[in-house]
Short mmCIF file of C-alpha atoms in Angstrom, two decimals:
data_model
loop_
_atom_site.label_atom_id
_atom_site.label_comp_id
_atom_site.label_asym_id
_atom_site.label_seq_id
_atom_site.Cartn_x
_atom_site.Cartn_y
_atom_site.Cartn_z
CA MET A 1 0.00 0.00 0.00
CA GLN A 2 2.83 2.42 0.82
CA LYS A 3 4.37 1.78 -2.59
CA MET A 4 1.08 2.53 -4.33
CA LEU A 5 0.50 5.69 -2.29
CA ARG A 6 3.97 6.93 -3.23
CA GLU A 7 3.17 6.23 -6.88
CA PHE A 8 0.05 8.40 -6.68
CA ALA A 9 1.55 10.99 -4.31
CA ASP A 10 1.09 13.81 -6.83
CA ARG A 11 -2.67 13.19 -7.05
CA ASP A 12 -5.60 14.14 -4.86
CA VAL A 13 -6.01 10.90 -2.93
CA LEU A 14 -7.99 10.26 0.26
CA SER A 15 -7.25 7.18 2.33
CA LEU A 16 -9.74 4.82 3.95
CA SER A 17 -6.98 2.25 4.28
CA GLN A 18 -4.71 2.60 7.29
CA GLY A 19 -6.16 1.79 10.70
CA VAL A 20 -5.37 5.04 12.49
CA VAL A 21 -7.35 7.88 14.05
CA HIS A 22 -7.42 11.52 13.02
CA TRP A 23 -6.55 13.03 16.43
CA THR A 24 -3.40 13.46 18.49
CA PRO A 25 -2.81 12.77 22.22
CA PRO A 26 -4.23 15.05 24.93
CA GLN A 27 -2.43 18.39 25.03
CA THR A 28 -1.74 17.98 28.73
CA ALA A 29 0.01 14.68 28.02
CA ILE A 30 2.21 16.33 25.38
CA GLU A 31 3.06 19.24 27.67
CA ASN A 32 4.01 16.85 30.45
CA ALA A 33 6.33 14.98 28.12
CA ILE A 34 7.91 18.19 26.84
CA SER A 35 8.67 19.27 30.40
CA GLN A 36 10.67 16.08 30.88
CA LEU A 37 12.94 16.94 27.96
CA THR A 38 14.24 20.07 29.69
CA LYS A 39 15.31 18.20 32.81
CA SER A 40 18.87 16.98 32.47
CA ALA A 41 18.29 14.33 35.13
CA SER A 42 15.05 13.12 33.57
CA GLU A 43 14.68 9.36 33.23
CA VAL A 44 13.50 9.77 29.62
CA HIS A 45 17.15 10.13 28.53
CA ARG A 46 18.24 6.84 30.09
CA TYR A 47 17.54 3.17 29.74
CA GLY A 48 14.52 2.24 31.79
CA PRO A 49 13.25 -1.06 33.17
CA ASP A 50 12.76 -3.72 30.50
CA GLU A 51 9.13 -4.17 31.54
CA GLY A 52 8.36 -0.44 31.56
CA SER A 53 8.25 2.20 34.25
CA ALA A 54 6.85 1.23 37.64
CA GLU A 55 4.58 4.28 37.64
CA LEU A 56 2.94 3.48 34.30
CA ARG A 57 2.63 -0.21 35.10
CA SER A 58 0.95 0.59 38.41
CA LYS A 59 -1.57 2.85 36.67
CA LEU A 60 -2.24 0.18 34.06
CA VAL A 61 -2.90 -2.48 36.70
CA GLU A 62 -5.56 -0.14 38.09
CA LYS A 63 -6.94 0.43 34.60
CA ILE A 64 -7.30 -3.23 33.65
CA ALA A 65 -9.15 -3.91 36.89
CA ARG A 66 -11.42 -0.89 36.60
CA GLU A 67 -12.17 -0.91 32.87
CA ASN A 68 -11.50 -4.47 31.72
CA GLY A 69 -12.64 -6.49 34.71
CA LEU A 70 -9.30 -8.29 35.03
CA THR A 71 -8.15 -9.35 38.49
CA ALA A 72 -5.24 -7.13 39.52
CA ALA A 73 -3.87 -9.70 41.97
CA ASP A 74 -3.61 -12.37 39.25
CA ASN A 75 -2.31 -10.34 36.32
CA ASP A 76 0.91 -8.49 35.63
CA VAL A 77 1.58 -5.81 33.03
CA PHE A 78 4.50 -5.66 30.61
CA ILE A 79 4.89 -2.53 28.46
CA THR A 80 5.98 -2.89 24.83
CA VAL A 81 6.77 -0.72 21.83
CA GLY A 82 3.23 -0.92 20.50
CA ALA A 83 0.74 -3.78 20.40
CA ASN A 84 2.41 -5.35 17.37
CA GLN A 85 5.65 -5.75 19.29
CA ALA A 86 3.65 -7.28 22.13
CA PHE A 87 2.46 -9.99 19.74
CA VAL A 88 5.97 -10.59 18.38
CA ASN A 89 7.31 -10.82 21.94
CA LEU A 90 4.77 -13.54 22.69
CA CYS A 91 5.67 -15.45 19.53
CA LEU A 92 9.31 -15.48 20.59
CA ALA A 93 8.77 -16.06 24.30
CA LEU A 94 6.11 -18.78 24.18
CA PHE A 95 6.70 -20.90 21.10
CA ASP A 96 9.29 -22.90 19.19
CA PRO A 97 9.85 -22.95 15.41
CA GLY A 98 7.18 -25.06 13.74
CA ASP A 99 4.55 -24.47 16.41
CA GLY A 100 1.13 -23.46 15.11
CA VAL A 101 -0.89 -20.36 15.95
CA VAL A 102 -4.55 -20.28 14.92
CA LEU A 103 -5.68 -17.12 13.13
CA PHE A 104 -9.26 -16.69 11.97
CA ARG A 105 -9.62 -15.73 8.32
CA PRO A 106 -9.85 -12.89 7.40
CA PHE A 107 -6.84 -12.34 9.63
CA TYR A 108 -4.88 -9.33 10.82
CA PHE A 109 -1.98 -9.31 8.38
CA ASN A 110 0.64 -8.18 10.92
CA HIS A 111 -0.14 -11.19 13.11
CA TYR A 112 0.21 -13.45 10.10
CA MET A 113 3.55 -11.90 9.17
CA ALA A 114 4.76 -12.09 12.79
CA CYS A 115 4.16 -15.84 12.74
CA GLN A 116 6.07 -16.17 9.49
CA MET A 117 8.99 -14.06 10.73
CA THR A 118 9.34 -16.13 13.90
CA ASN A 119 9.13 -19.46 12.03
CA LEU A 120 5.71 -20.31 13.40
CA VAL A 121 2.93 -21.83 11.31
CA PRO A 122 -0.19 -19.68 10.83
CA CYS A 123 -3.07 -22.19 11.06
CA LEU A 124 -6.00 -20.53 9.33
CA CYS A 125 -9.49 -21.24 10.64
CA ASP A 126 -12.73 -20.34 8.91
CA THR A 127 -15.22 -17.83 10.21
CA THR A 128 -18.98 -17.98 9.77
CA ASP A 129 -20.80 -16.11 7.02
CA GLU A 130 -21.06 -13.22 9.50
CA LEU A 131 -17.27 -13.33 10.06
CA ARG A 132 -17.61 -14.62 13.62
CA PRO A 133 -15.31 -17.41 14.90
CA ASP A 134 -16.54 -20.77 13.64
CA MET A 135 -16.24 -22.81 16.82
CA ALA A 136 -16.97 -26.12 15.08
CA ALA A 137 -14.21 -25.45 12.56
CA LEU A 138 -11.87 -24.52 15.40
CA ARG A 139 -12.60 -27.78 17.21
CA ARG A 140 -11.85 -29.75 14.05
CA LEU A 141 -8.59 -27.91 13.55
CA LEU A 142 -7.49 -28.43 17.16
CA GLU A 143 -8.35 -32.12 16.97
CA SER A 144 -6.42 -32.61 13.75
CA SER A 145 -3.46 -34.92 14.26
CA SER A 146 -1.47 -32.89 11.74
CA SER A 147 -1.70 -29.65 13.70
CA ASN A 148 0.83 -28.66 16.34
CA VAL A 149 -1.23 -25.75 17.60
CA ARG A 150 0.09 -23.93 20.64
CA ALA A 151 -2.22 -20.90 20.64
CA VAL A 152 -5.37 -19.31 19.29
CA SER A 153 -5.18 -15.59 18.54
CA VAL A 154 -8.06 -13.16 18.02
CA VAL A 155 -8.45 -9.40 17.73
CA ASN A 156 -11.46 -8.05 19.60
CA PRO A 157 -13.04 -5.93 18.22
CA GLY A 158 -11.74 -7.34 14.98
CA ASN A 159 -9.17 -6.14 12.52
CA PRO A 160 -9.99 -6.42 9.63
CA THR A 161 -13.57 -7.51 10.32
CA GLY A 162 -14.91 -4.88 12.72
CA ILE A 163 -16.67 -7.72 14.57
CA LEU A 164 -17.14 -7.40 18.35
CA LEU A 165 -17.02 -10.75 20.14
CA THR A 166 -19.58 -11.49 22.83
CA ARG A 167 -18.82 -12.69 26.32
CA ALA A 168 -20.12 -16.15 25.36
CA GLU A 169 -17.80 -16.37 22.35
CA LEU A 170 -14.76 -15.32 24.37
CA GLU A 171 -15.58 -17.78 27.13
CA GLU A 172 -16.00 -20.60 24.61
CA LEU A 173 -12.66 -19.76 23.02
CA SER A 174 -11.07 -19.70 26.47
CA SER A 175 -12.61 -23.06 27.40
CA LEU A 176 -11.46 -24.69 24.17
CA CYS A 177 -7.91 -23.46 24.72
CA ARG A 178 -7.91 -24.56 28.35
CA GLU A 179 -9.12 -28.03 27.35
CA ARG A 180 -6.29 -28.36 24.84
CA GLY A 181 -3.63 -26.89 27.12
CA ILE A 182 -2.85 -24.06 24.72
CA TRP A 183 -2.72 -20.27 24.94
CA LEU A 184 -5.44 -17.79 24.05
CA ILE A 185 -4.06 -14.44 22.89
CA VAL A 186 -6.58 -11.59 22.65
CA ASP A 187 -5.60 -8.27 21.07
CA ASN A 188 -7.86 -5.58 22.56
CA THR A 189 -6.42 -2.62 20.65
CA TYR A 190 -9.88 -1.34 19.68
CA GLU A 191 -11.52 -1.71 23.10
CA HIS A 192 -12.90 1.86 23.04
CA PHE A 193 -14.44 1.62 19.56
CA LEU A 194 -17.93 0.16 19.97
CA TRP A 195 -20.93 0.99 17.79
CA THR A 196 -24.55 -0.05 17.41
CA ASP A 197 -27.39 0.70 15.00
CA SER A 198 -30.08 -0.89 17.16
CA ASP A 199 -30.93 -2.03 20.68
CA GLY A 200 -30.48 -5.71 19.93
CA ASP A 201 -27.66 -8.20 20.20
CA CYS A 202 -25.72 -6.20 22.77
CA ASP A 203 -23.98 -7.05 26.03
CA GLY A 204 -24.22 -3.69 27.78
CA ASP A 205 -27.03 -1.79 29.41
CA ASN A 206 -29.65 0.11 27.40
CA GLY A 207 -28.63 -1.53 24.15
CA SER A 208 -25.04 -0.30 24.27
CA ARG A 209 -22.22 -2.51 23.12
CA ARG A 210 -19.67 -3.56 25.70
CA HIS A 211 -16.13 -4.79 25.29
CA MET A 212 -15.36 -7.94 27.26
CA CYS A 213 -12.13 -9.54 28.45
CA VAL A 214 -11.43 -13.05 29.70
CA GLU A 215 -8.60 -14.14 31.96
CA GLY A 216 -6.94 -17.34 33.12
CA ASP A 217 -3.57 -19.00 33.48
CA HIS A 218 -3.65 -19.67 29.72
CA VAL A 219 -4.78 -16.20 28.56
CA VAL A 220 -2.71 -13.18 27.53
CA ASN A 221 -4.42 -9.88 26.72
CA ILE A 222 -2.80 -7.24 24.51
CA PHE A 223 -3.72 -3.54 24.73
CA SER A 224 -2.61 -0.38 22.96
CA PHE A 225 -2.51 3.39 23.38
CA SER A 226 -2.26 3.97 19.63
CA LYS A 227 -5.87 4.16 18.54
CA ALA A 228 -7.88 5.57 21.44
CA TYR A 229 -5.35 8.25 22.35
CA GLY A 230 -3.92 9.00 18.91
CA MET A 231 -0.47 7.72 19.99
CA MET A 232 0.28 5.75 16.81
CA GLY A 233 3.78 7.17 16.36
CA TRP A 234 4.66 7.09 20.06
CA ARG A 235 4.54 3.26 20.03
CA ILE A 236 3.24 2.14 23.42
CA GLY A 237 1.31 -1.07 24.00
CA TYR A 238 1.19 -3.53 26.85
CA LEU A 239 0.62 -7.15 27.76
CA CYS A 240 -1.53 -8.40 30.59
CA PHE A 241 -0.35 -11.91 31.50
CA PRO A 242 -0.75 -14.42 34.35
CA MET A 243 1.39 -13.17 37.23
CA ALA A 244 2.21 -16.68 38.43
CA ASN A 245 3.79 -17.73 35.13
CA GLU A 246 7.49 -17.15 35.81
CA ALA A 247 8.56 -18.91 32.61
CA LEU A 248 6.58 -16.46 30.49
CA ARG A 249 7.86 -13.51 32.52
CA SER A 250 11.45 -14.65 32.03
CA GLY A 251 10.90 -15.14 28.30
CA LEU A 252 9.38 -11.69 27.92
CA PHE A 253 12.36 -10.10 29.66
CA LYS A 254 14.83 -11.91 27.40
CA VAL A 255 13.00 -10.95 24.23
CA GLN A 256 12.45 -7.34 25.29
CA ASP A 257 16.07 -6.82 26.32
CA THR A 258 17.27 -8.27 23.02
CA LEU A 259 14.92 -6.37 20.72
CA VAL A 260 14.42 -2.92 22.25
CA ILE A 261 15.91 -3.04 25.80
CA CYS A 262 13.02 -0.96 27.12
CA PRO A 263 10.00 1.05 25.98
CA PRO A 264 10.82 4.71 25.15
CA GLY A 265 10.75 6.81 28.32
CA LEU A 266 9.23 9.86 26.67
CA SER A 267 6.44 7.79 25.13
CA GLN A 268 5.65 6.34 28.53
CA ARG A 269 5.29 9.87 29.94
CA VAL A 270 2.75 10.63 27.20
CA ALA A 271 0.91 7.40 28.03
CA LEU A 272 0.69 8.45 31.69
CA GLY A 273 -0.85 11.73 30.61
CA CYS A 274 -3.35 9.85 28.47
CA LEU A 275 -4.44 7.71 31.41
CA GLU A 276 -4.98 10.88 33.43
CA ALA A 277 -7.23 12.23 30.67
CA GLY A 278 -9.04 8.90 30.68
CA SER A 279 -11.72 7.25 28.61
CA ALA A 280 -13.99 10.30 28.91
CA TRP A 281 -11.47 12.22 26.81
CA VAL A 282 -11.57 9.47 24.17
CA ALA A 283 -15.38 9.46 24.14
CA ASP A 284 -15.60 13.21 23.44
CA ASP A 285 -17.73 14.19 20.46
CA THR A 286 -14.70 15.49 18.58
CA ARG A 287 -13.15 12.03 18.74
CA LEU A 288 -15.44 8.99 19.05
CA GLY A 289 -18.40 11.17 18.11
CA SER A 290 -16.75 12.13 14.84
CA VAL A 291 -15.81 8.51 14.13
CA ARG A 292 -19.43 7.52 14.72
CA ARG A 293 -20.53 10.01 12.07
CA ASN A 294 -17.75 8.86 9.73
CA ARG A 295 -18.97 5.31 10.20
CA ALA A 296 -22.50 6.29 9.22
CA ALA A 297 -21.33 8.06 6.06
CA VAL A 298 -19.10 5.17 4.97
CA LYS A 299 -21.73 2.55 5.77
CA THR A 300 -24.33 4.36 3.68
CA ALA A 301 -21.94 4.49 0.72
CA LEU A 302 -21.13 0.80 1.04
CA THR A 303 -24.56 -0.68 1.66
CA SER A 304 -26.32 1.46 -0.93
CA LEU A 305 -24.12 -0.01 -3.67
CA LEU A 306 -23.09 -3.44 -2.39
CA GLY A 307 -26.16 -4.33 -0.35
CA GLU A 308 -26.19 -4.94 3.39
CA SER A 309 -25.48 -8.66 3.02
CA ASN A 310 -22.10 -7.86 1.47
CA VAL A 311 -21.04 -5.34 4.12
CA LYS A 312 -19.91 -6.94 7.37
CA GLY A 313 -18.56 -5.64 10.65
CA GLY A 314 -18.66 -2.08 11.84
CA ASP A 315 -20.05 -2.98 15.27
CA GLY A 316 -16.59 -2.58 16.78
CA ALA A 317 -13.14 -1.25 15.84
CA ILE A 318 -12.89 1.11 12.86
CA TYR A 319 -13.51 -1.16 9.87
CA PHE A 320 -16.05 -2.60 7.49
CA PHE A 321 -15.16 -5.74 5.56
CA CYS A 322 -16.96 -5.94 2.24
CA ARG A 323 -17.45 -8.41 -0.57
CA LEU A 324 -16.75 -6.84 -3.95
CA PRO A 325 -18.91 -7.35 -7.03
CA GLN A 326 -17.65 -10.51 -8.72
CA HIS A 327 -16.76 -11.23 -12.35
CA ILE A 328 -15.55 -7.78 -13.33
CA PRO A 329 -13.48 -8.20 -16.52
CA ALA A 330 -9.88 -7.31 -15.72
CA SER A 331 -9.61 -5.57 -19.08
CA GLN A 332 -12.21 -3.02 -17.94
CA LEU A 333 -9.95 -1.81 -15.12
CA THR A 334 -6.72 -1.50 -17.10
CA ASP A 335 -5.29 1.99 -17.53
CA THR A 336 -4.00 3.42 -20.79
CA ASP A 337 -0.53 2.02 -20.10
CA GLY A 338 -1.91 -1.45 -19.63
CA GLU A 339 -1.35 -1.43 -15.88
CA GLY A 340 -3.77 -2.29 -13.12
CA GLY A 341 -5.60 -5.10 -14.86
CA GLU A 342 -4.13 -7.97 -12.92
CA GLY A 343 -6.80 -10.63 -12.88
CA GLY A 344 -7.74 -13.60 -10.78
CA GLU A 345 -9.06 -16.91 -12.03
CA GLY A 346 -6.62 -17.18 -14.90
CA GLY A 347 -6.52 -13.45 -15.56
CA GLN A 348 -10.06 -13.02 -16.91
CA TRP A 349 -11.59 -11.40 -13.84
CA ALA A 350 -10.26 -8.45 -11.88
CA SER A 351 -8.67 -9.31 -8.53
CA ASP A 352 -9.27 -7.28 -5.40
CA GLU A 353 -5.75 -5.82 -5.76
CA CYS A 354 -6.68 -4.74 -9.27
CA VAL A 355 -9.87 -3.10 -7.99
CA VAL A 356 -8.00 -1.27 -5.22
CA ARG A 357 -5.46 0.13 -7.68
CA TRP A 358 -8.27 1.17 -10.02
CA LEU A 359 -10.11 2.95 -7.21
CA VAL A 360 -7.00 4.97 -6.41
CA ARG A 361 -6.30 5.82 -10.04
CA GLU A 362 -9.83 6.66 -11.14
CA TYR A 363 -11.53 7.90 -7.97
CA GLY A 364 -8.74 8.99 -5.64
CA VAL A 365 -9.70 6.77 -2.72
CA VAL A 366 -7.63 4.04 -1.03
CA VAL A 367 -8.82 0.87 0.71
CA ILE A 368 -7.08 -2.39 1.67
CA PRO A 369 -7.50 -5.49 -0.55
CA GLY A 370 -9.00 -8.47 1.25
CA SER A 371 -6.28 -10.73 -0.13
CA ALA A 372 -3.90 -9.05 2.33
CA CYS A 373 -6.07 -10.62 5.04
CA GLY A 374 -6.42 -14.01 3.37
CA SER A 375 -9.82 -13.22 1.82
CA PRO A 376 -9.57 -12.38 -1.90
CA GLY A 377 -12.54 -10.65 -3.45
CA HIS A 378 -13.05 -8.32 -0.50
CA ILE A 379 -11.89 -4.92 0.75
CA ARG A 380 -11.27 -3.52 4.22
CA VAL A 381 -12.57 0.02 4.64
CA ALA A 382 -11.38 2.14 7.58
CA PHE A 383 -13.39 5.11 8.84
CA ALA A 384 -11.40 6.79 11.63
CA ASN A 385 -8.34 8.20 9.89
CA LEU A 386 -9.99 11.29 8.37
CA GLY A 387 -11.89 14.22 9.80
CA GLU A 388 -15.59 14.34 9.02
CA ASP A 389 -15.47 16.53 5.91
CA LYS A 390 -12.69 14.56 4.27
CA CYS A 391 -14.26 11.25 5.26
CA ALA A 392 -17.55 12.30 3.69
CA ASP A 393 -15.64 13.17 0.51
CA ALA A 394 -13.81 9.83 0.59
CA ALA A 395 -17.07 7.95 1.13
CA GLU A 396 -18.60 9.72 -1.85
CA ARG A 397 -15.62 8.81 -4.03
CA LEU A 398 -15.77 5.20 -2.90
CA GLY A 399 -19.49 5.11 -3.58
CA LYS A 400 -18.96 6.34 -7.13
CA GLY A 401 -16.27 3.74 -7.71
CA LEU A 402 -18.38 0.91 -6.33
CA GLY A 403 -21.30 2.10 -8.42
CA LYS A 404 -19.17 1.79 -11.54
CA LEU A 405 -18.10 -1.72 -10.49
CA VAL A 406 -21.72 -2.76 -10.09
CA GLU A 407 -22.43 -1.36 -13.55
CA LEU A 408 -19.49 -3.29 -15.04
CA GLN A 409 -20.64 -6.45 -13.29
CA ARG A 410 -24.12 -6.16 -14.75
CA GLY A 411 -22.67 -5.70 -18.21
CA ALA A 412 -20.39 -8.70 -17.82
CA VAL A 413 -23.21 -10.93 -16.55
CA HIS A 414 -25.38 -9.85 -19.47
CA GLU A 415 -22.65 -10.90 -21.92
CA MET A 416 -21.92 -14.27 -20.26
#
């Protein structure tokens, strides 16, 4: 995606691709961090503890108990350079080369790549038609004699699906992993991003959606400051793991000291300031409120052209996952230089990568191809990375592009 964006850098392009937010951290958090830079004796200039500062870890233990319902006495916190590094740390600390990690398809591509980089085997498991974990398929995979599965990993709410798991689903996943003696890894990066269009199918009070966590001696939870607090570039995430597991603790220390030594001190100061601002700051109308309106604009553009049955997710996180119109002739999406018409199915039909490139070239809007998540023929559409006016513009552009695809599909079907 970065290569394509550089190619079209001289054009008017709006992105609904990268999973980021359009705001920056609280001003008070930034000012606090700046004040540390002027102090010659400040700890931000030195190596800190491998596991993160005691002050930030203490505040996070309070947070996971208060907001996530995790037992403070049973769980410890380990701070990492973002949630992605937390996942890589676990891959290196818990598993051996050749071990399997279950990822539900469509999967988060960074988790897939982390498994590949650490010589683990990504074991792909199907989801239901609604992109929820297929528990029957998971049982079959875990019972397979050919699988050496050591963990099941999920993102909740989902990336790329935007699906929010229920308490019952999380508890079933936890029970299955406990029965098999394997780990359950839950990435909770999008814990603050919960949406609903109705009063049904919700876990919270008054029809509101509620993010759930599970815990146990086989469960590790991952969290992040990046999305809720706009700290993407500051790179602070953290692990919540069973306090009694000394082997895991030792492994995490070894990996952390080898890779990064410690989390950046200045970033940890910003994170402390974010915790002081709290979830109420995140929920402000200029932040979550604006994302809610972005979501509505993008959903309207998607469902009006693709139909509601082809637009999934959006009840959590910052994504919709959509099925593209099928059987679009690749030749119809080729530019004047013959580029962009890469086809699937022997080259006759346009692939999702081809469609994404065409959308950028012809309509100036960027989305992620589903093939990057193991699901060709789909796109992931993000709705938090632009302010409201630009997001409305991007949604309109995407709608026009999808409308043209539907038109091309109808023409192709008529000629078949």
